[in-house]
């Protein structure tokens, strides 16, 4: 009896591409969902859950993205330093004005799997329209 075998991607044989997403006038959640699919490699037919098959992603114009609904006042980026009284919380609206790159990284990281493939080193976020990755010939990712 012969069984069918499934294709499993190997770590050294993954073909990685570079993509650019323009975040101007688009909701953060929509961009983050697509970014998580590209970073994990779920948009490829050779996706393998235990192998990093994801592509590189550049997000430009992060400061021009939209916060829909009441997210600017009701959603918070929070952390605790570990010391007494060390709880800090910042509303997304304030974070969008001061550090939109960090807000994008925070939201996209929350959509990545909770395992060792969660690192977001393939994600590059810039608040302006310029980026230093022109040598990689990134393709524009429209959705």
Short mmCIF file of N, CA and C in Angstrom, two decimals:
data_model
loop_
_atom_site.label_atom_id
_atom_site.label_comp_id
_atom_site.label_asym_id
_atom_site.label_seq_id
_atom_site.Cartn_x
_atom_site.Cartn_y
_atom_site.Cartn_z
N UNK A 1 0.85 -1.17 0.00
CA UNK A 1 0.00 0.00 0.00
C UNK A 1 0.89 1.24 0.00
N UNK A 2 0.68 2.10 -0.93
CA UNK A 2 1.46 3.33 -1.01
C UNK A 2 0.62 4.49 -0.54
N UNK A 3 1.19 5.30 0.28
CA UNK A 3 0.49 6.48 0.79
C UNK A 3 0.91 7.72 0.03
N UNK A 4 0.08 8.70 0.06
CA UNK A 4 0.43 9.95 -0.59
C UNK A 4 1.27 10.79 0.37
N UNK A 5 2.22 11.49 -0.15
CA UNK A 5 3.08 12.31 0.69
C UNK A 5 2.82 13.78 0.39
N UNK A 6 2.92 14.60 1.41
CA UNK A 6 2.72 16.03 1.27
C UNK A 6 4.07 16.71 1.13
N UNK A 7 4.08 17.82 0.45
CA UNK A 7 5.30 18.59 0.29
C UNK A 7 5.60 19.34 1.58
N UNK A 8 6.82 19.27 2.03
CA UNK A 8 7.27 20.02 3.20
C UNK A 8 8.43 20.91 2.78
N UNK A 9 8.29 22.19 3.01
CA UNK A 9 9.35 23.13 2.65
C UNK A 9 10.56 22.95 3.55
N UNK A 10 11.73 23.14 2.99
CA UNK A 10 12.97 23.07 3.73
C UNK A 10 13.45 24.50 4.01
N UNK A 11 14.12 24.69 5.11
CA UNK A 11 14.52 26.03 5.52
C UNK A 11 15.43 26.71 4.50
N UNK A 12 16.37 26.02 3.95
CA UNK A 12 17.31 26.63 3.01
C UNK A 12 16.79 26.80 1.61
N UNK A 13 15.64 26.22 1.29
CA UNK A 13 15.13 26.24 -0.07
C UNK A 13 13.94 27.16 -0.26
N UNK A 14 13.71 28.07 0.68
CA UNK A 14 12.57 28.98 0.60
C UNK A 14 12.96 30.19 -0.25
N UNK A 15 12.14 30.50 -1.25
CA UNK A 15 12.36 31.66 -2.11
C UNK A 15 11.61 32.84 -1.50
N UNK A 16 12.35 33.83 -1.01
CA UNK A 16 11.74 34.98 -0.35
C UNK A 16 11.67 36.17 -1.31
N UNK A 17 10.54 36.85 -1.27
CA UNK A 17 10.34 38.05 -2.08
C UNK A 17 10.17 39.24 -1.15
N UNK A 18 10.25 40.42 -1.71
CA UNK A 18 10.04 41.66 -0.98
C UNK A 18 8.76 42.31 -1.51
N UNK A 19 7.90 42.77 -0.61
CA UNK A 19 6.66 43.42 -0.97
C UNK A 19 6.57 44.77 -0.27
N UNK A 20 5.84 45.71 -0.90
CA UNK A 20 5.59 47.03 -0.33
C UNK A 20 4.09 47.23 -0.23
N UNK A 21 3.64 47.71 0.93
CA UNK A 21 2.24 48.08 1.12
C UNK A 21 2.20 49.56 1.46
N UNK A 22 1.36 50.31 0.74
CA UNK A 22 1.14 51.72 1.04
C UNK A 22 -0.05 51.80 1.98
N UNK A 23 0.18 52.28 3.21
CA UNK A 23 -0.85 52.28 4.24
C UNK A 23 -1.71 53.54 4.24
N UNK A 24 -1.49 54.43 3.30
CA UNK A 24 -2.24 55.69 3.30
C UNK A 24 -3.74 55.44 3.10
N UNK A 25 -4.54 55.99 4.01
CA UNK A 25 -6.01 55.93 3.98
C UNK A 25 -6.56 54.51 3.98
N UNK A 26 -5.88 53.60 4.68
CA UNK A 26 -6.36 52.23 4.82
C UNK A 26 -6.43 51.89 6.30
N UNK A 27 -7.38 51.06 6.69
CA UNK A 27 -7.48 50.69 8.11
C UNK A 27 -6.29 49.84 8.57
N UNK A 28 -5.85 50.09 9.78
CA UNK A 28 -4.69 49.38 10.32
C UNK A 28 -4.95 47.88 10.41
N UNK A 29 -6.13 47.48 10.83
CA UNK A 29 -6.43 46.06 10.98
C UNK A 29 -6.40 45.31 9.67
N UNK A 30 -6.88 45.93 8.60
CA UNK A 30 -6.87 45.29 7.29
C UNK A 30 -5.44 45.09 6.81
N UNK A 31 -4.61 46.10 7.01
CA UNK A 31 -3.20 46.00 6.61
C UNK A 31 -2.49 44.94 7.45
N UNK A 32 -2.79 44.91 8.75
CA UNK A 32 -2.13 43.96 9.65
C UNK A 32 -2.49 42.52 9.31
N UNK A 33 -3.74 42.27 8.93
CA UNK A 33 -4.15 40.91 8.59
C UNK A 33 -3.42 40.42 7.34
N UNK A 34 -3.30 41.26 6.34
CA UNK A 34 -2.59 40.88 5.12
C UNK A 34 -1.10 40.75 5.40
N UNK A 35 -0.55 41.64 6.23
CA UNK A 35 0.86 41.58 6.58
C UNK A 35 1.18 40.28 7.31
N UNK A 36 0.30 39.84 8.20
CA UNK A 36 0.54 38.59 8.93
C UNK A 36 0.55 37.39 7.99
N UNK A 37 -0.31 37.40 6.97
CA UNK A 37 -0.33 36.31 6.00
C UNK A 37 0.97 36.27 5.20
N UNK A 38 1.46 37.44 4.80
CA UNK A 38 2.70 37.50 4.00
C UNK A 38 3.91 37.11 4.85
N UNK A 39 3.97 37.59 6.10
CA UNK A 39 5.11 37.30 6.96
C UNK A 39 5.19 35.82 7.35
N UNK A 40 4.04 35.16 7.50
CA UNK A 40 4.06 33.74 7.84
C UNK A 40 4.19 32.85 6.62
N UNK A 41 3.92 33.38 5.43
CA UNK A 41 4.02 32.59 4.21
C UNK A 41 2.74 31.89 3.84
N UNK A 42 1.62 32.24 4.47
CA UNK A 42 0.36 31.57 4.17
C UNK A 42 -0.20 31.94 2.81
N UNK A 43 0.38 32.91 2.15
CA UNK A 43 -0.06 33.27 0.80
C UNK A 43 0.64 32.44 -0.27
N UNK A 44 1.50 31.51 0.13
CA UNK A 44 2.25 30.68 -0.80
C UNK A 44 1.70 29.25 -0.81
N UNK A 45 1.78 28.57 -1.93
CA UNK A 45 1.33 27.18 -1.95
C UNK A 45 2.24 26.23 -1.19
N UNK A 46 3.49 26.60 -0.98
CA UNK A 46 4.42 25.71 -0.27
C UNK A 46 4.48 26.02 1.23
N UNK A 47 3.43 26.63 1.79
CA UNK A 47 3.38 26.96 3.21
C UNK A 47 3.53 25.70 4.05
N UNK A 48 4.42 25.77 5.02
CA UNK A 48 4.63 24.68 5.97
C UNK A 48 4.62 25.31 7.37
N UNK A 49 3.78 24.82 8.28
CA UNK A 49 3.61 25.50 9.57
C UNK A 49 4.87 25.60 10.43
N UNK A 50 5.76 24.62 10.37
CA UNK A 50 6.93 24.64 11.24
C UNK A 50 8.18 25.22 10.59
N UNK A 51 8.06 25.74 9.36
CA UNK A 51 9.19 26.33 8.65
C UNK A 51 8.86 27.78 8.32
N UNK A 52 9.82 28.66 8.46
CA UNK A 52 9.62 30.06 8.13
C UNK A 52 9.62 30.23 6.62
N UNK A 53 8.44 30.27 6.01
CA UNK A 53 8.30 30.40 4.56
C UNK A 53 7.86 31.81 4.16
N UNK A 54 7.87 32.74 5.09
CA UNK A 54 7.36 34.08 4.84
C UNK A 54 8.27 34.94 4.00
N UNK A 55 7.69 36.04 3.51
CA UNK A 55 8.41 37.01 2.70
C UNK A 55 8.71 38.25 3.51
N UNK A 56 9.54 39.12 2.95
CA UNK A 56 9.84 40.41 3.57
C UNK A 56 8.73 41.40 3.21
N UNK A 57 8.43 42.30 4.12
CA UNK A 57 7.34 43.24 3.92
C UNK A 57 7.76 44.63 4.37
N UNK A 58 7.51 45.62 3.51
CA UNK A 58 7.79 47.01 3.81
C UNK A 58 6.45 47.74 3.83
N UNK A 59 6.18 48.46 4.90
CA UNK A 59 4.96 49.26 5.00
C UNK A 59 5.39 50.71 5.02
N UNK A 60 4.86 51.50 4.07
CA UNK A 60 5.19 52.92 3.99
C UNK A 60 3.94 53.74 4.30
N UNK A 61 4.13 55.01 4.60
CA UNK A 61 3.07 55.96 4.95
C UNK A 61 2.26 55.47 6.15
N UNK A 62 2.94 55.00 7.18
CA UNK A 62 2.26 54.48 8.36
C UNK A 62 1.48 55.57 9.09
N UNK A 63 1.96 56.80 9.04
CA UNK A 63 1.26 57.87 9.76
C UNK A 63 -0.05 58.27 9.09
N UNK A 64 -0.27 57.85 7.85
CA UNK A 64 -1.49 58.21 7.14
C UNK A 64 -2.56 57.13 7.20
N UNK A 65 -2.30 56.04 7.92
CA UNK A 65 -3.29 54.97 8.05
C UNK A 65 -4.45 55.43 8.93
N UNK A 66 -5.58 54.74 8.82
CA UNK A 66 -6.78 55.13 9.54
C UNK A 66 -7.01 54.21 10.75
N UNK A 67 -7.49 54.82 11.81
CA UNK A 67 -8.00 54.08 12.96
C UNK A 67 -9.53 54.16 12.88
N UNK A 68 -10.19 53.05 12.65
CA UNK A 68 -11.64 53.07 12.48
C UNK A 68 -12.33 52.92 13.83
N UNK A 69 -13.57 53.34 13.88
CA UNK A 69 -14.35 53.22 15.10
C UNK A 69 -13.79 54.08 16.21
N UNK A 70 -13.81 53.55 17.43
CA UNK A 70 -13.33 54.28 18.60
C UNK A 70 -11.97 53.79 19.06
N UNK A 71 -11.20 53.19 18.15
CA UNK A 71 -9.91 52.62 18.53
C UNK A 71 -8.93 53.68 19.01
N UNK A 72 -9.05 54.91 18.52
CA UNK A 72 -8.09 55.93 18.92
C UNK A 72 -8.21 56.30 20.40
N UNK A 73 -9.37 56.09 21.00
CA UNK A 73 -9.52 56.43 22.42
C UNK A 73 -9.74 55.21 23.30
N UNK A 74 -10.25 54.09 22.76
CA UNK A 74 -10.58 52.94 23.60
C UNK A 74 -9.54 51.82 23.56
N UNK A 75 -8.68 51.78 22.55
CA UNK A 75 -7.64 50.76 22.48
C UNK A 75 -6.34 51.33 23.03
N UNK A 76 -5.62 50.50 23.80
CA UNK A 76 -4.41 50.96 24.45
C UNK A 76 -3.25 50.03 24.15
N UNK A 77 -2.07 50.61 24.09
CA UNK A 77 -0.82 49.86 24.07
C UNK A 77 -0.28 49.95 25.48
N UNK A 78 -0.18 48.80 26.15
CA UNK A 78 0.20 48.84 27.55
C UNK A 78 1.32 47.86 27.84
N UNK A 79 2.06 48.16 28.90
CA UNK A 79 3.13 47.28 29.34
C UNK A 79 3.39 47.55 30.81
N UNK A 80 4.14 46.67 31.44
CA UNK A 80 4.50 46.82 32.85
C UNK A 80 5.99 46.59 32.98
N UNK A 81 6.65 47.48 33.71
CA UNK A 81 8.11 47.38 33.85
C UNK A 81 8.53 46.30 34.83
N UNK A 82 7.60 45.82 35.65
CA UNK A 82 7.94 44.84 36.65
C UNK A 82 8.16 45.45 38.02
N UNK A 83 8.26 46.74 38.10
CA UNK A 83 8.42 47.45 39.36
C UNK A 83 7.06 47.92 39.87
N UNK A 84 6.92 48.16 41.16
CA UNK A 84 5.65 48.67 41.68
C UNK A 84 5.29 50.01 41.03
N UNK A 85 4.09 50.11 40.53
CA UNK A 85 3.65 51.33 39.86
C UNK A 85 4.19 51.46 38.45
N UNK A 86 4.68 50.40 37.87
CA UNK A 86 5.33 50.46 36.57
C UNK A 86 4.41 50.20 35.39
N UNK A 87 3.09 50.28 35.60
CA UNK A 87 2.14 50.06 34.51
C UNK A 87 2.04 51.32 33.65
N UNK A 88 2.20 51.17 32.36
CA UNK A 88 2.08 52.29 31.42
C UNK A 88 1.07 51.92 30.35
N UNK A 89 0.24 52.86 29.98
CA UNK A 89 -0.76 52.63 28.93
C UNK A 89 -0.86 53.89 28.08
N UNK A 90 -0.86 53.70 26.76
CA UNK A 90 -0.97 54.80 25.83
C UNK A 90 -2.12 54.51 24.87
N UNK A 91 -3.03 55.46 24.68
CA UNK A 91 -4.10 55.23 23.70
C UNK A 91 -3.52 55.19 22.28
N UNK A 92 -4.17 54.41 21.43
CA UNK A 92 -3.68 54.26 20.05
C UNK A 92 -3.66 55.58 19.30
N UNK A 93 -4.58 56.48 19.62
CA UNK A 93 -4.60 57.78 18.94
C UNK A 93 -3.33 58.58 19.19
N UNK A 94 -2.87 58.58 20.45
CA UNK A 94 -1.63 59.29 20.79
C UNK A 94 -0.43 58.59 20.17
N UNK A 95 -0.44 57.26 20.19
CA UNK A 95 0.66 56.49 19.62
C UNK A 95 0.74 56.68 18.10
N UNK A 96 -0.42 56.84 17.47
CA UNK A 96 -0.46 57.04 16.02
C UNK A 96 0.19 58.38 15.64
N UNK A 97 0.09 59.37 16.51
CA UNK A 97 0.69 60.67 16.24
C UNK A 97 2.19 60.68 16.52
N UNK A 98 2.62 59.94 17.57
CA UNK A 98 4.02 60.00 17.97
C UNK A 98 4.87 58.91 17.34
N UNK A 99 4.40 57.64 17.39
CA UNK A 99 5.19 56.51 16.88
C UNK A 99 4.30 55.56 16.08
N UNK A 100 3.90 55.91 14.87
CA UNK A 100 3.03 55.00 14.10
C UNK A 100 3.72 53.70 13.72
N UNK A 101 5.05 53.70 13.60
CA UNK A 101 5.76 52.46 13.27
C UNK A 101 5.60 51.43 14.38
N UNK A 102 5.71 51.88 15.63
CA UNK A 102 5.59 50.97 16.76
C UNK A 102 4.17 50.42 16.89
N UNK A 103 3.18 51.24 16.57
CA UNK A 103 1.79 50.76 16.62
C UNK A 103 1.56 49.67 15.59
N UNK A 104 2.08 49.85 14.38
CA UNK A 104 1.95 48.83 13.34
C UNK A 104 2.64 47.53 13.76
N UNK A 105 3.84 47.63 14.31
CA UNK A 105 4.56 46.43 14.74
C UNK A 105 3.81 45.71 15.85
N UNK A 106 3.21 46.46 16.76
CA UNK A 106 2.45 45.89 17.86
C UNK A 106 1.22 45.15 17.35
N UNK A 107 0.49 45.76 16.44
CA UNK A 107 -0.74 45.15 15.93
C UNK A 107 -0.42 43.92 15.08
N UNK A 108 0.58 44.00 14.24
CA UNK A 108 0.94 42.86 13.38
C UNK A 108 1.50 41.72 14.22
N UNK A 109 2.29 42.04 15.24
CA UNK A 109 2.85 41.00 16.11
C UNK A 109 1.75 40.24 16.83
N UNK A 110 0.65 40.90 17.14
CA UNK A 110 -0.47 40.24 17.78
C UNK A 110 -1.17 39.26 16.87
N UNK A 111 -1.00 39.39 15.56
CA UNK A 111 -1.63 38.48 14.61
C UNK A 111 -0.72 37.35 14.16
N UNK A 112 0.52 37.36 14.60
CA UNK A 112 1.46 36.29 14.25
C UNK A 112 1.31 35.14 15.23
N UNK A 113 1.69 33.93 14.85
CA UNK A 113 1.54 32.78 15.75
C UNK A 113 2.43 32.91 16.98
N UNK A 114 1.97 32.34 18.07
CA UNK A 114 2.71 32.43 19.34
C UNK A 114 3.70 31.29 19.45
N UNK A 115 4.72 31.32 18.60
CA UNK A 115 5.78 30.33 18.65
C UNK A 115 7.09 30.99 18.23
N UNK A 116 8.10 30.21 17.96
CA UNK A 116 9.40 30.82 17.66
C UNK A 116 9.46 31.45 16.29
N UNK A 117 8.44 31.27 15.45
CA UNK A 117 8.40 31.93 14.15
C UNK A 117 7.75 33.31 14.24
N UNK A 118 7.48 33.78 15.45
CA UNK A 118 6.76 35.03 15.63
C UNK A 118 7.63 36.27 15.41
N UNK A 119 8.94 36.12 15.40
CA UNK A 119 9.78 37.29 15.29
C UNK A 119 9.45 38.06 14.01
N UNK A 120 9.51 39.36 14.12
CA UNK A 120 9.09 40.21 13.01
C UNK A 120 10.28 40.92 12.37
N UNK A 121 11.39 40.20 12.18
CA UNK A 121 12.56 40.84 11.59
C UNK A 121 12.38 41.06 10.10
N UNK A 122 11.40 40.41 9.49
CA UNK A 122 11.15 40.60 8.06
C UNK A 122 10.19 41.75 7.81
N UNK A 123 9.74 42.41 8.87
CA UNK A 123 8.80 43.53 8.75
C UNK A 123 9.55 44.84 8.91
N UNK A 124 9.40 45.73 7.93
CA UNK A 124 10.01 47.05 7.97
C UNK A 124 8.88 48.07 7.83
N UNK A 125 8.75 48.97 8.80
CA UNK A 125 7.68 49.96 8.79
C UNK A 125 8.30 51.35 8.80
N UNK A 126 7.80 52.22 7.91
CA UNK A 126 8.30 53.59 7.79
C UNK A 126 7.12 54.55 7.77
N UNK A 127 7.27 55.68 8.46
CA UNK A 127 6.17 56.64 8.53
C UNK A 127 6.07 57.49 7.27
N UNK A 128 7.13 57.64 6.54
CA UNK A 128 7.10 58.41 5.30
C UNK A 128 6.94 57.50 4.09
N UNK A 129 7.05 58.11 2.91
CA UNK A 129 6.90 57.32 1.69
C UNK A 129 8.23 56.80 1.16
N UNK A 130 9.34 57.17 1.80
CA UNK A 130 10.66 56.71 1.37
C UNK A 130 11.12 55.53 2.23
N UNK A 131 11.84 54.60 1.60
CA UNK A 131 12.42 53.48 2.33
C UNK A 131 13.76 53.14 1.70
N UNK A 132 14.70 52.59 2.48
CA UNK A 132 16.04 52.31 1.97
C UNK A 132 16.19 50.92 1.33
N UNK A 133 15.10 50.30 0.91
CA UNK A 133 15.16 48.94 0.38
C UNK A 133 14.90 48.88 -1.13
N UNK A 134 15.29 49.90 -1.85
CA UNK A 134 15.07 49.92 -3.30
C UNK A 134 15.92 48.88 -4.01
N UNK A 135 17.06 48.51 -3.44
CA UNK A 135 17.95 47.54 -4.07
C UNK A 135 17.33 46.14 -4.12
N UNK A 136 16.35 45.86 -3.25
CA UNK A 136 15.72 44.55 -3.23
C UNK A 136 14.59 44.43 -4.26
N UNK A 137 14.29 45.48 -4.99
CA UNK A 137 13.23 45.51 -6.00
C UNK A 137 11.90 44.98 -5.45
N UNK A 138 11.34 45.67 -4.44
CA UNK A 138 10.09 45.17 -3.86
C UNK A 138 8.91 45.35 -4.81
N UNK A 139 7.99 44.39 -4.77
CA UNK A 139 6.78 44.46 -5.58
C UNK A 139 5.67 45.12 -4.75
N UNK A 140 4.84 45.91 -5.41
CA UNK A 140 3.72 46.55 -4.73
C UNK A 140 2.63 45.51 -4.49
N UNK A 141 2.17 45.42 -3.26
CA UNK A 141 1.14 44.46 -2.88
C UNK A 141 -0.17 45.20 -2.76
N UNK A 142 -1.06 45.01 -3.71
CA UNK A 142 -2.37 45.66 -3.69
C UNK A 142 -3.41 44.68 -3.18
N UNK A 143 -4.37 45.22 -2.46
CA UNK A 143 -5.46 44.39 -1.96
C UNK A 143 -6.74 45.18 -1.96
#
